[in-house]
Short mmCIF file of C-alpha atoms and ligand atoms in Angstrom, two decimals:
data_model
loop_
_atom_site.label_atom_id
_atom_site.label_comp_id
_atom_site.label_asym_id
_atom_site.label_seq_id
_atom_site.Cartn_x
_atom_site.Cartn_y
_atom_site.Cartn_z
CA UNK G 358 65.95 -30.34 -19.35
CA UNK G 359 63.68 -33.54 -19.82
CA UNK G 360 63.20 -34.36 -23.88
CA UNK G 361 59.79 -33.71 -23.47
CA UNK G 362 59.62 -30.42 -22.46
CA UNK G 363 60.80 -27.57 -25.03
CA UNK G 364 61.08 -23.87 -25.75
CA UNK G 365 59.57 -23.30 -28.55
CA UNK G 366 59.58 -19.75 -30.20
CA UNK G 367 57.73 -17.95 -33.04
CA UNK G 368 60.81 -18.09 -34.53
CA UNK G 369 61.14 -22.20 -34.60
CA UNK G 370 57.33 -21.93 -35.88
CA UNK G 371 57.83 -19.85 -38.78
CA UNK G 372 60.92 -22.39 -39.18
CA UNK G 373 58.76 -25.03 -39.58
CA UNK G 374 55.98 -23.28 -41.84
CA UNK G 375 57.22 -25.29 -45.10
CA UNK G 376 56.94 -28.71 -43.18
CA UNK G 377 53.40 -28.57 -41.78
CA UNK G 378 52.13 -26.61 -44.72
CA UNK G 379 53.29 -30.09 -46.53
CA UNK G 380 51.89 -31.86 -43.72
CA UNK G 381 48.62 -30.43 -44.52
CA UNK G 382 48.47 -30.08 -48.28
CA UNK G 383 50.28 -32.85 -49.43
CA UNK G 384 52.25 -32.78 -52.73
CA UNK G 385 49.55 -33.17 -55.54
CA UNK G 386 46.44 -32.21 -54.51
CA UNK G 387 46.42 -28.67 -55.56
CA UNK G 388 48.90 -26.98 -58.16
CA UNK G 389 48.53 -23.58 -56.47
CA UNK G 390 49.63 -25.03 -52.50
CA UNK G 391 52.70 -26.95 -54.21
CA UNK G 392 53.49 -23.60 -55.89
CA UNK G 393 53.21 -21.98 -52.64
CA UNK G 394 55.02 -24.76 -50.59
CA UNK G 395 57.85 -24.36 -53.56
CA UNK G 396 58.32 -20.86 -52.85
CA UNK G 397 58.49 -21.64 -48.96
CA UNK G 398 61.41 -23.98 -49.35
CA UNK G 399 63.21 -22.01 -52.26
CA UNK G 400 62.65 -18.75 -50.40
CA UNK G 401 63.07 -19.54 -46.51
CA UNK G 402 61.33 -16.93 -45.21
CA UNK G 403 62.51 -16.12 -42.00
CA UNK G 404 60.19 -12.88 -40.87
CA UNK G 405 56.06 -12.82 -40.36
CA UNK G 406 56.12 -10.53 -43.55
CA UNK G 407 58.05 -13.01 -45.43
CA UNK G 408 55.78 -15.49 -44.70
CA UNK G 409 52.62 -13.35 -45.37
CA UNK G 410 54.07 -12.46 -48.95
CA UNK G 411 53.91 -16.26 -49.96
CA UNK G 412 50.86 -17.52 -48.41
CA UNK G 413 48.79 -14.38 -47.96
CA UNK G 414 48.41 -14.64 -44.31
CA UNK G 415 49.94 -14.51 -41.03
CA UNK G 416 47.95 -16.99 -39.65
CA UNK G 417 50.99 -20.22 -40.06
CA UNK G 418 53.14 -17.86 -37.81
CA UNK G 419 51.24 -17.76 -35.13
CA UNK G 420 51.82 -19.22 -31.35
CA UNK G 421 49.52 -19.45 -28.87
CA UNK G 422 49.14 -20.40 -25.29
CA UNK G 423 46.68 -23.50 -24.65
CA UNK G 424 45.99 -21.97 -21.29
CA UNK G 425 45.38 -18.29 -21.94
CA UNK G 426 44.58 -18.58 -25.78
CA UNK G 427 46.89 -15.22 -26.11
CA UNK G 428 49.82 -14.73 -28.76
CA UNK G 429 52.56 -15.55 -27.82
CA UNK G 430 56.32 -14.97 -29.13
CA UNK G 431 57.48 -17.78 -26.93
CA UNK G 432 56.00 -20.78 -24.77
CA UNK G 433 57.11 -23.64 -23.18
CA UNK G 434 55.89 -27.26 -25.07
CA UNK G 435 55.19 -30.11 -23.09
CA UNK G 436 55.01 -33.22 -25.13
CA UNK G 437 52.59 -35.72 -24.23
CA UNK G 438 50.29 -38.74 -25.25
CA UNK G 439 46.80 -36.79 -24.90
CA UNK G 440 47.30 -33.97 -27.42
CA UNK G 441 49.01 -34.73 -31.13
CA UNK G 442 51.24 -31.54 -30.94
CA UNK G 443 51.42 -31.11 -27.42
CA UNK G 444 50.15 -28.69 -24.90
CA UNK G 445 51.76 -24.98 -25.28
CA UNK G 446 52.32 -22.97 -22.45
CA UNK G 447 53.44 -19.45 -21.60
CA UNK G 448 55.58 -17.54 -19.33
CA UNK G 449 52.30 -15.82 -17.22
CA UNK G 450 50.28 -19.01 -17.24
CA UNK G 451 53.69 -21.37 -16.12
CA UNK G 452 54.04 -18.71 -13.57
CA UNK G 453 50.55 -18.71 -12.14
CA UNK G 454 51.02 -22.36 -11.98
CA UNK G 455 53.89 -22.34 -10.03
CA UNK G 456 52.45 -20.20 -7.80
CA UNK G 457 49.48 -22.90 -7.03
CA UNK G 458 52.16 -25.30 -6.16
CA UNK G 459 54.21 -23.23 -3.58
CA UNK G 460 50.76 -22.45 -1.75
ZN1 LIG S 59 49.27 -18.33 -21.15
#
């Protein structure tokens, strides 16, 4: 598999919730998100619920396709240099695709 081109899994997303939520809120701007983004690295969560009982929503766990726009619990990413977190794609859409090319 080439480096640039990744499973990634709702899973590895709500792995990562911690991270970009300090990503976006960074440490000092506002005691309630370091509260929150305390609780996300004391508590792990490792579950949509868990993650929902700290910051009140589900939206942080969610993965999308960039093709189809529907949820998704797993896509392939393809890093590149055009889009900052790369371009997300799923089974149906990769399939479709491959489809074009064998025509
Ligand atoms: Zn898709």
């Amino acid at each position: 598999m080439m480096d640039n081109i990744n499973l990634l899994t709702r899973q590895d997303v709500i792995a990562g919730v911690a991270e970009r939520w300090r990503e976006q809120y960074p440490a000092g701007i506002s005691h309630d998100r370091d509260k929150i983004y305390e609780r996300l690295v004391a508590e792990k969560p490792s579950t949509v619920e868990a993650v929902k009982a700290i910051i009140d929503n589900d939206s942080w766990t969610i993965l999308e396709c960039d093709v189809c726009d529907e949820r998704r619990d797993a896509v392939v990413m393809f890093d590149n240099r055009t889009t900052e977190h790369g371009t997300r794609i799923c089974q149906d859409c990769l399939s479709a695709g491959m489809r074009e090319l064998a025509e």
